Coordinates of C-alpha atoms and ligand atoms in Angstrom, one line a residue:
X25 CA -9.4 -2.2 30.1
X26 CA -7.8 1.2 29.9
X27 CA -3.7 1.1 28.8
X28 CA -2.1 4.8 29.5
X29 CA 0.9 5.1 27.5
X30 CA 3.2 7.7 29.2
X31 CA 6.2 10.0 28.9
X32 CA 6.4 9.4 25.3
X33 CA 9.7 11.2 23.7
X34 CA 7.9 12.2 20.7
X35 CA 4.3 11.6 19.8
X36 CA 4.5 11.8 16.2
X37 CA 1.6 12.4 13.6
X38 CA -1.2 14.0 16.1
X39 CA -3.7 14.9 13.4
X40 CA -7.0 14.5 12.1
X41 CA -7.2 16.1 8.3
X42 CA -10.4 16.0 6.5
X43 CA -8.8 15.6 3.4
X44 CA -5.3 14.3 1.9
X45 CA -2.6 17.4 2.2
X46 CA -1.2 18.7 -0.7
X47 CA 1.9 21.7 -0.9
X48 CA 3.4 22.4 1.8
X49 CA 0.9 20.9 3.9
X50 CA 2.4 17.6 3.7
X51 CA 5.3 18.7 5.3
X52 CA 3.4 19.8 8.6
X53 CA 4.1 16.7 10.9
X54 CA 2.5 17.6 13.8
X55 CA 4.6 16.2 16.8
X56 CA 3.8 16.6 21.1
X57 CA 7.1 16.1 23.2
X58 CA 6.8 14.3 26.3
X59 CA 3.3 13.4 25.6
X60 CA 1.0 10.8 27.0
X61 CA -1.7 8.6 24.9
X62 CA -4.8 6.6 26.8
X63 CA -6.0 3.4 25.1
X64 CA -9.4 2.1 25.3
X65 CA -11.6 -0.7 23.7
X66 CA -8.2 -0.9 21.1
X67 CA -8.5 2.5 20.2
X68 CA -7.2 5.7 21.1
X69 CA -9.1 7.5 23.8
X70 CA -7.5 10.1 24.6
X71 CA -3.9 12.0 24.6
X72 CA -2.1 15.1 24.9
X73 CA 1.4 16.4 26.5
X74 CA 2.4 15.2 30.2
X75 CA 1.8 18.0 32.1
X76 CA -2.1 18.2 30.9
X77 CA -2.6 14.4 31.6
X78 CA -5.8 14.6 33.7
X79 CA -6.5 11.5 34.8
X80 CA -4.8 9.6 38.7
X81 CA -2.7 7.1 37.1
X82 CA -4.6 4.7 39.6
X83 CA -7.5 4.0 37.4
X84 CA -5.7 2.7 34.4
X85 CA -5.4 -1.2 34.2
X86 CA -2.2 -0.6 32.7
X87 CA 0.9 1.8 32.5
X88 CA 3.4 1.7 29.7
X89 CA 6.4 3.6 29.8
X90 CA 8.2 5.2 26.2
X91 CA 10.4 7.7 27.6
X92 CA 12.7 5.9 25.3
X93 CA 10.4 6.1 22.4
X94 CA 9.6 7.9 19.1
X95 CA 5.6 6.5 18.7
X96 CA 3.9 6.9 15.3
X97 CA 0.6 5.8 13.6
X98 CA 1.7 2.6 11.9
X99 CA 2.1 2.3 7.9
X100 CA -0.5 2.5 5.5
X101 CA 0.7 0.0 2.5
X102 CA -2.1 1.4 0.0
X103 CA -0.5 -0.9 -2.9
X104 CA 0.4 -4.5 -2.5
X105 CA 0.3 -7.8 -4.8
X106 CA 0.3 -9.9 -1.4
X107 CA -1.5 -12.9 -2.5
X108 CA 1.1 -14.9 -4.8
X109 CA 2.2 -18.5 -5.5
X110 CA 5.8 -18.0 -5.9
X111 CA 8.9 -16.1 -5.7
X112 CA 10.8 -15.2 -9.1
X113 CA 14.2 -15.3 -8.4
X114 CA 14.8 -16.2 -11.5
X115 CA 13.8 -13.2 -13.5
X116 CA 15.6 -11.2 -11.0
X117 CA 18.5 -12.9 -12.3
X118 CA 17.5 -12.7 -16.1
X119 CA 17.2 -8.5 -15.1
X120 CA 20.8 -8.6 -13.9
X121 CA 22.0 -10.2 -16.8
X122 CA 20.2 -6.8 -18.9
X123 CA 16.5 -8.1 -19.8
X124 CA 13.7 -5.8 -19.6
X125 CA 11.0 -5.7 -17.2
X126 CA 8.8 -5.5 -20.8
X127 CA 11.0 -8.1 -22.4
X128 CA 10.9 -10.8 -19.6
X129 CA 7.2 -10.1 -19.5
X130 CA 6.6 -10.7 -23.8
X131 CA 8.8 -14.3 -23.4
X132 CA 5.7 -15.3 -21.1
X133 CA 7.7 -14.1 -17.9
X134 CA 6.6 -11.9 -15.4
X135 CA 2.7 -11.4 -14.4
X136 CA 2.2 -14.5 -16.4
X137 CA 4.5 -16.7 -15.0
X138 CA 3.3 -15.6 -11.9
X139 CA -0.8 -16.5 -13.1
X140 CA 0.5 -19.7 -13.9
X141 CA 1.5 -20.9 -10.4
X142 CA -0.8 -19.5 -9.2
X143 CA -3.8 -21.2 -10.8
X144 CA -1.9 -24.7 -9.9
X145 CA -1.8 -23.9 -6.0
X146 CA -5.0 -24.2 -3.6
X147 CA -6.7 -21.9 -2.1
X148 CA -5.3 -23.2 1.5
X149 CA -1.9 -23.1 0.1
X150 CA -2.0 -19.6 -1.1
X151 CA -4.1 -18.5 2.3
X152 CA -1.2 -19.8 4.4
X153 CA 1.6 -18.1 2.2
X154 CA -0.2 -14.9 2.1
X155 CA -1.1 -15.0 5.8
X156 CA 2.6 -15.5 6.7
X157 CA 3.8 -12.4 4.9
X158 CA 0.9 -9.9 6.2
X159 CA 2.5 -11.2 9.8
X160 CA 5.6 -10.4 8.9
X161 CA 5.1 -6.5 7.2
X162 CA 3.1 -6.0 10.8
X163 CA 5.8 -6.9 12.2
X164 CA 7.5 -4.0 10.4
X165 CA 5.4 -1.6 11.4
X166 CA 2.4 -1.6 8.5
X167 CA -1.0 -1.2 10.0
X168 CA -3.1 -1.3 7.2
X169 CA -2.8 -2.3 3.7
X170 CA -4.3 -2.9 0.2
X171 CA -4.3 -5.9 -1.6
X172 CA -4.7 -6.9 -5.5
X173 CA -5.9 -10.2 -7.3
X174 CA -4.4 -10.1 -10.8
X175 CA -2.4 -13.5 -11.0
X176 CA -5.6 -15.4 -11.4
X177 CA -6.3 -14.0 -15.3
X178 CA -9.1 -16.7 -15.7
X179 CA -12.8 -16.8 -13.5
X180 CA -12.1 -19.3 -11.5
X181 CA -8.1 -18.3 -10.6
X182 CA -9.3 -14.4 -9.9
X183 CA -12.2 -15.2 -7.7
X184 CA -10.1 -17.7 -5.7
X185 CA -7.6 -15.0 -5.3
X186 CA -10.4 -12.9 -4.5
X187 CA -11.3 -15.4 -2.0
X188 CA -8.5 -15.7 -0.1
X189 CA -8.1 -11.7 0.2
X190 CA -11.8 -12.1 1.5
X191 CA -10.5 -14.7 4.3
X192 CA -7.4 -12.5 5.3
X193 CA -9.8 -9.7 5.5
X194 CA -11.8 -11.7 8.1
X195 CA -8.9 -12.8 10.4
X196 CA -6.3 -9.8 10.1
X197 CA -5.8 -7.6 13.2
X198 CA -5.1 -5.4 10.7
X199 CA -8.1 -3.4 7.9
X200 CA -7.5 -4.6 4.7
X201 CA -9.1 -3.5 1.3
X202 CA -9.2 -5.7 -1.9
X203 CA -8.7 -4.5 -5.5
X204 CA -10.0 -6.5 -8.8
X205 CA -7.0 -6.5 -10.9
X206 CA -8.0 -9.0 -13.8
X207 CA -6.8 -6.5 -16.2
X208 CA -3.3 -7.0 -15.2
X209 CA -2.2 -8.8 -18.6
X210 CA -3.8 -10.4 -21.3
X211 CA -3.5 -14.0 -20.6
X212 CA -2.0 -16.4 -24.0
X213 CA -5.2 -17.6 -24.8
X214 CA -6.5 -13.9 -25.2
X215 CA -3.2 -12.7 -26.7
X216 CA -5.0 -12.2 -30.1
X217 CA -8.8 -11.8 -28.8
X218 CA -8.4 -8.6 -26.2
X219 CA -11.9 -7.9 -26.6
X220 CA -13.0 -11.4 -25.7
X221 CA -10.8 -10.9 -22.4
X222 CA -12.4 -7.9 -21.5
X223 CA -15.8 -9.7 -22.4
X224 CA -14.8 -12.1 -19.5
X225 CA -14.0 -9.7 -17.1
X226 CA -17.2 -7.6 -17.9
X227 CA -19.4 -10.6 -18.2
X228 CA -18.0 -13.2 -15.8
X229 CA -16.0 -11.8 -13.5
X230 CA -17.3 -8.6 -12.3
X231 CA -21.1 -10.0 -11.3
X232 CA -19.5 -12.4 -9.0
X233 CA -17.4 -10.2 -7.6
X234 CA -19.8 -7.9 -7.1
X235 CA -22.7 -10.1 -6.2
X236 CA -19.8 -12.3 -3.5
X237 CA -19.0 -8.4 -1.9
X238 CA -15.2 -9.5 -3.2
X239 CA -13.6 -6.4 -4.0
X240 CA -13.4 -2.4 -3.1
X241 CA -11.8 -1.2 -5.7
X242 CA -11.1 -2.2 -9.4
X243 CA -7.6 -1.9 -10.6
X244 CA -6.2 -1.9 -14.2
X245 CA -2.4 -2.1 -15.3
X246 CA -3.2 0.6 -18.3
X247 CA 0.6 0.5 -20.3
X248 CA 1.5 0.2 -23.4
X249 CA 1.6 -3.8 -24.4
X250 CA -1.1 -4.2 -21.5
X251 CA -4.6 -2.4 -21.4
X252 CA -4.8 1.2 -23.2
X253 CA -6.6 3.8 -22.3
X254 CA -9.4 2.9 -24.4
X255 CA -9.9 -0.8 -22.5
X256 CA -9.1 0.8 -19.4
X257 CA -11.6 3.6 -19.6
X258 CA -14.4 0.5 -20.5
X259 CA -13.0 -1.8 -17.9
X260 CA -13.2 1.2 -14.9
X261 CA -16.3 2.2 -16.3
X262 CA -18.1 -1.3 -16.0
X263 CA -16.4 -1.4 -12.5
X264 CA -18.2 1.7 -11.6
X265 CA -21.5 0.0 -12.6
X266 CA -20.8 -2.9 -9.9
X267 CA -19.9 -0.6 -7.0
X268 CA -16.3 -0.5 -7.2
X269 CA -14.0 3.0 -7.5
X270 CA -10.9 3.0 -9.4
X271 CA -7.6 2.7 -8.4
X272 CA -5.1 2.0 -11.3
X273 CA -1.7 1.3 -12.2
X274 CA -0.6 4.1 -15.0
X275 CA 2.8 5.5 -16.5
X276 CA 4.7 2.9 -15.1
X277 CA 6.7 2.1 -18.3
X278 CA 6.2 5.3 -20.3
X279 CA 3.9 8.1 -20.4
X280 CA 0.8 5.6 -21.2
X281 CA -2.5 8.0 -20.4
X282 CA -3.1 6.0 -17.4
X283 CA -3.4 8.9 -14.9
X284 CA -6.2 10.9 -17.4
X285 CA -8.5 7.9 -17.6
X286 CA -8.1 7.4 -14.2
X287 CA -8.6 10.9 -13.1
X288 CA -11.6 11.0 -15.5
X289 CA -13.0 8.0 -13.7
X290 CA -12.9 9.3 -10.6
X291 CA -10.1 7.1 -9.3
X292 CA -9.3 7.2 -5.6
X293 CA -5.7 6.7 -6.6
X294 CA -3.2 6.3 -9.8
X295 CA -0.4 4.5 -9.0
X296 CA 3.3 4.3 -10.1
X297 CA 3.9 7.7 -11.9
X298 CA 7.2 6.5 -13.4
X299 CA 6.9 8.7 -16.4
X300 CA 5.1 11.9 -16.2
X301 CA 4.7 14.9 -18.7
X302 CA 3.2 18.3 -17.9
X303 CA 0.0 17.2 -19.3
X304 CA -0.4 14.2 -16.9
X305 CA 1.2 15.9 -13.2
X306 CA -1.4 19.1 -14.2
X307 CA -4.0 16.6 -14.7
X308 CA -3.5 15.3 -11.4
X309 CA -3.0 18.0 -9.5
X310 CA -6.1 19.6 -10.2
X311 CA -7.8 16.3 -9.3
X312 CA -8.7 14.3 -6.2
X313 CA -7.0 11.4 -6.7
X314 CA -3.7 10.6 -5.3
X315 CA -0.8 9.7 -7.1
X316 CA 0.8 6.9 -5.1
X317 CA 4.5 6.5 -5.6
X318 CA 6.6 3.6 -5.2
X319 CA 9.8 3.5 -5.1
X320 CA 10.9 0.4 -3.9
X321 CA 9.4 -0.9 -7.1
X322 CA 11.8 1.9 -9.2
X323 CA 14.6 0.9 -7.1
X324 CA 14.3 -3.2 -7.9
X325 CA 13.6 -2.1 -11.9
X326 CA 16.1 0.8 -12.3
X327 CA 13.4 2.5 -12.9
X328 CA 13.6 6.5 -13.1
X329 CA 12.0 7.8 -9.8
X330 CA 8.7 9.3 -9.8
X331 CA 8.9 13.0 -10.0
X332 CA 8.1 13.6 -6.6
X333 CA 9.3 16.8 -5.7
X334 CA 7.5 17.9 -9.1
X335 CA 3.9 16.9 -7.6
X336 CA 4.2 17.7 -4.6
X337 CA 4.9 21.9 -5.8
X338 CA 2.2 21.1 -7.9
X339 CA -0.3 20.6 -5.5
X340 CA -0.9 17.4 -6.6
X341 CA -1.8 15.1 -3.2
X342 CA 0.6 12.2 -2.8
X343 CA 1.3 8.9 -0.9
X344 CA 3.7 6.4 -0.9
X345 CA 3.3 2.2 -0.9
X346 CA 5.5 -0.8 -1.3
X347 CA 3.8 -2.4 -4.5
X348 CA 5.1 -5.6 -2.5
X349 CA 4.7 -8.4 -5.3
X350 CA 7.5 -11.2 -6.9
X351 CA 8.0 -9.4 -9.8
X352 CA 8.7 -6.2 -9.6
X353 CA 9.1 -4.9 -5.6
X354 CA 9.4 -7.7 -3.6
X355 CA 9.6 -6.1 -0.4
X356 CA 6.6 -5.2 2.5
X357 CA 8.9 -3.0 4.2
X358 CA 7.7 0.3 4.2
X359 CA 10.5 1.7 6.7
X360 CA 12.4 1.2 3.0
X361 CA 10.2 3.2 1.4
X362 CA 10.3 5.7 3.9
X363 CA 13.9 6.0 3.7
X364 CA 13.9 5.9 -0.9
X365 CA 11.2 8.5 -0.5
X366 CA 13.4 10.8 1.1
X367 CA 16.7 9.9 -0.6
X368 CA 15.9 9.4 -3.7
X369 CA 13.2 11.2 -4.7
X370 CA 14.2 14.3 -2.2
X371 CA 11.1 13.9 0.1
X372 CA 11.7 15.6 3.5
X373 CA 11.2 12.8 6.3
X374 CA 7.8 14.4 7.9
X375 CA 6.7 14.5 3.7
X376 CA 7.4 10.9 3.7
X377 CA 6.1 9.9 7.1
X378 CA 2.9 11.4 6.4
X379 CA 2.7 9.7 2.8
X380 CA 3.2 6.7 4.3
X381 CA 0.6 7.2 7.2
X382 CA -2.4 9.5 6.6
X383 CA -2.1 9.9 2.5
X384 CA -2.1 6.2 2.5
X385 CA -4.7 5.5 4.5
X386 CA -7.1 8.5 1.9
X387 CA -5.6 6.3 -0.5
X388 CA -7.6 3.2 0.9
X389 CA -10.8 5.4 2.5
X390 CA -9.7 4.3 5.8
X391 CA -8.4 7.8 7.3
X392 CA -11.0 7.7 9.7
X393 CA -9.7 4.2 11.1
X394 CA -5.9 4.6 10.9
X395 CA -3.0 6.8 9.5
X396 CA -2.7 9.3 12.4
X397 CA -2.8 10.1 16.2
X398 CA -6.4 10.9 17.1
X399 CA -9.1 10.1 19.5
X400 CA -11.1 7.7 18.0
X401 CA -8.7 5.7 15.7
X402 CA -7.7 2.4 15.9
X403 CA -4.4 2.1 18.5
X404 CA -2.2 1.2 15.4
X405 CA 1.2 2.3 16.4
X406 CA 4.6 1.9 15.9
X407 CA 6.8 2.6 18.9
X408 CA 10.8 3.4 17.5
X409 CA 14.3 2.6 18.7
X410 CA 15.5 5.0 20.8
X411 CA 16.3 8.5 18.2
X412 CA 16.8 11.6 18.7
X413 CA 15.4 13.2 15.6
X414 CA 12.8 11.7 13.4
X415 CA 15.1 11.8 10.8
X416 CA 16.9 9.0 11.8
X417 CA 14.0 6.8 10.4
X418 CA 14.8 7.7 6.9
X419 CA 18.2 8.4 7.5
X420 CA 19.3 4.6 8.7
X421 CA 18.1 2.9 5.8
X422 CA 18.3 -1.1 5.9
X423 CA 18.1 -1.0 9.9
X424 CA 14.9 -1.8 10.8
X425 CA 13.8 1.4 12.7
X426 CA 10.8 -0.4 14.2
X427 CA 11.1 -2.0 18.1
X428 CA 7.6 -2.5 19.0
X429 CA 4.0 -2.7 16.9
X430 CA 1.0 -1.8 18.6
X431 CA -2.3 -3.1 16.2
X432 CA -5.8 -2.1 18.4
X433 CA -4.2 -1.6 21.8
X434 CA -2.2 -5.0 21.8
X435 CA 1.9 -5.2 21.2
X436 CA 2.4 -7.7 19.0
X437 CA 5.5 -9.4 20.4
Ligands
NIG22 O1 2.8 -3.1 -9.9 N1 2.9 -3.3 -13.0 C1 2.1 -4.2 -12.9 N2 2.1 -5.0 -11.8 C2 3.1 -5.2 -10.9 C3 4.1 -6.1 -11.3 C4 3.6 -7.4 -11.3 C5 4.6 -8.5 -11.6 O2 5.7 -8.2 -12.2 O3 4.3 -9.6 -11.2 C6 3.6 -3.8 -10.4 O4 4.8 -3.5 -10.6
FE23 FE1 1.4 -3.0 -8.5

């Protein structure tokens, strides 16, 4: 079954890097006007601009035409909390009324509450939730994405969690990669015995995770009043030891040497990048490891804003994610986080788009699947309302720029 896609407007993202871009690089968008794309098999099979299209339209099964279209790769969401019991309205409210993100999370709020609910709820339950909402950020365009236990905080609770990424793994359309974040908080029990936690996660935890094939990566929220650098560097360290690379929340609440334990540890990614000194951007940016920004996540905490103009002149490599979770972004919609990168944080649109597309899928070791326009890649794509310049994604924030979603050659409406 052989789909040719033709006419396209704009075909947007036509690349095939080797290795995430960093500098000025990541503002090179490669783009074809008038452009044609084959599909084959799901994947992309061929493509180039209108007047090279080779083949007599006869021996296609199928002919789509996007004169009217903008068509990119589809989102890479390289940082989501998708698997959770409940909404927290509530704290949202407590935030409004002036309490801290730290403060709601010492009175037992936050990551806590969350565990809580989400040892009481079945593995079904949480299943049915969770597959509900990975529909629904297809639906907006995201074509891969990255999810995180961490409200489990006890054996049993994180390897169900575990579990059910495992399951959504198996039925999604979509690739999916799961990080082990039991170091998310200390849970009460532990509040006084951190080195008995860590004993569990070293000792109970990780072999089953391992030994079950459960997780990719292992993540750790290393703050100040969670894991230090210290725990962090020991947790990552036993992580390596069962097969799974580091990619870690760090200087989300302050400047918390997060991003040189991770970089030390080889970490695919370091994520937040809320607070950053000299010490911590240079780190990066003579490192492999992305820094993944989120700014929905700054936007919903009045947060400051990562510095991303600062990294990226740096040379540091970048992407950008949702963080999609209850307590602190909860949003899948990376068409927003397109449109913060580049108004708040003073990323150009084709610096966003790409951050969002090909830096996100390094960010998950899936840019040879997804992320970009190339022969060979799965046909993830995300076909726009009609635009005249691409900057009218960012540009019309809260419209949802997204008409059609193409995941391996099917349209999913
Ligand atoms: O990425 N920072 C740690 N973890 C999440 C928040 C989790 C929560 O509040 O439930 C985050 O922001
Ligand atoms: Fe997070």
């Amino acid at each position: 079954m052989a789909l040719l896609i033709r006419n396209i407007q704009q075909l947007v993202g036509v690349q095939d890097p080797n290795v995430p871009l960093r500098n000025k690089g990541l503002s090179v968008l490669p783009q074809r006007s008038n452009a044609y794309l084959i599909v084959e098999a799901g994947k992309i099979a061929g493509l180039g601009t209108m007047d090279s299209l080779p083949a007599d339209p006869a021996q296609f099964d199928a002919i789509f035409e996007a004169d009217q279209y903008q068509v990119l790769p589809t989102w890479c969401d390289s940082h989501t909390h998708l698997v959770f019991a409940a909404t927290r309205e509530e704290e949202f409210v407590d935030k409004i009324l002036g309490l801290s993100y730290a403060e709601i999370a010492a009175k037992g709020g936050g990551i806590l509450n969350s565990a809580r609910k989400l040892q009481e709820t079945s593995e079904d339950e949480l299943y049915e939730l969770a597959w509900k909402r990975l529909q629904a950020a297809i639906r907006l365009g995201t074509g891969a994405i990255e999810i995180k236990s961490g409200y489990g905080l006890t054996v049993e609770a994180e390897l169900k969690m575990l579990r059910v990424i495992k399951r959504l793994k198996l039925h999604s359309p979509i690739p999916i990669k799961a990080s082990f974040l039991g170091a998310h908080a200390y849970p009460i029990e532990y509040r006084s015995d951190h080195d008995g936690y860590i004993r569990s996660i070293l000792e109970e935890m990780l072999p089953q995770i391992a030994a079950q094939g459960l997780a990719d990566y292992i993540d750790v929220f290393c703050e100040d009043g969670f894991f230090n650098p210290a725990e962090t560097d020991r947790l990552l360290k036993a992580g390596a030891v069962h097969g799974l690379t580091p990619k870690i929340h760090a200087n989300q609440l302050g400047v918390s040497g997060g991003v040189e334990v991770g970089v030390a540890n080889g970490a695919r990614s370091v994520d937040h990048l809320e607070y950053m000194d000299e010490g911590s951007i240079n780190c990066l940016s003579g490192s492999s490891t992305i820094g993944t920004l989120l700014p929905s996540c700054a936007l919903f905490l009045r947060s400051p804003y990562p510095p991303a103009r600062k990294l990226i002149e740096s040379g540091a490599a970048i992407a950008i994610a949702t963080d999609y979770n209850p307590g602190s972004s909860p949003s899948f919609n990376m068409n927003l986080v397109v449109a913060l990168a580049c108004s708040q944080m003073r990323m150009l649109p084709e610096e966003a788009i790409n951050a969002a597309t090909i830096q996100g899928a390094f960010a998950m070791d899936l840019q040879k699947e997804v992320g970009s326009i190339a022969v060979g890649k799965r046909a993830n794509l995300i076909f726009t309302k009609p635009m005249n310049n691409l900057a009218y994604l960012p540009y019309s924030f809260g419209e949802n720029p997204v008409q059609r979603v193409m995941i391996n050659g099917v349209f999913q409406d």
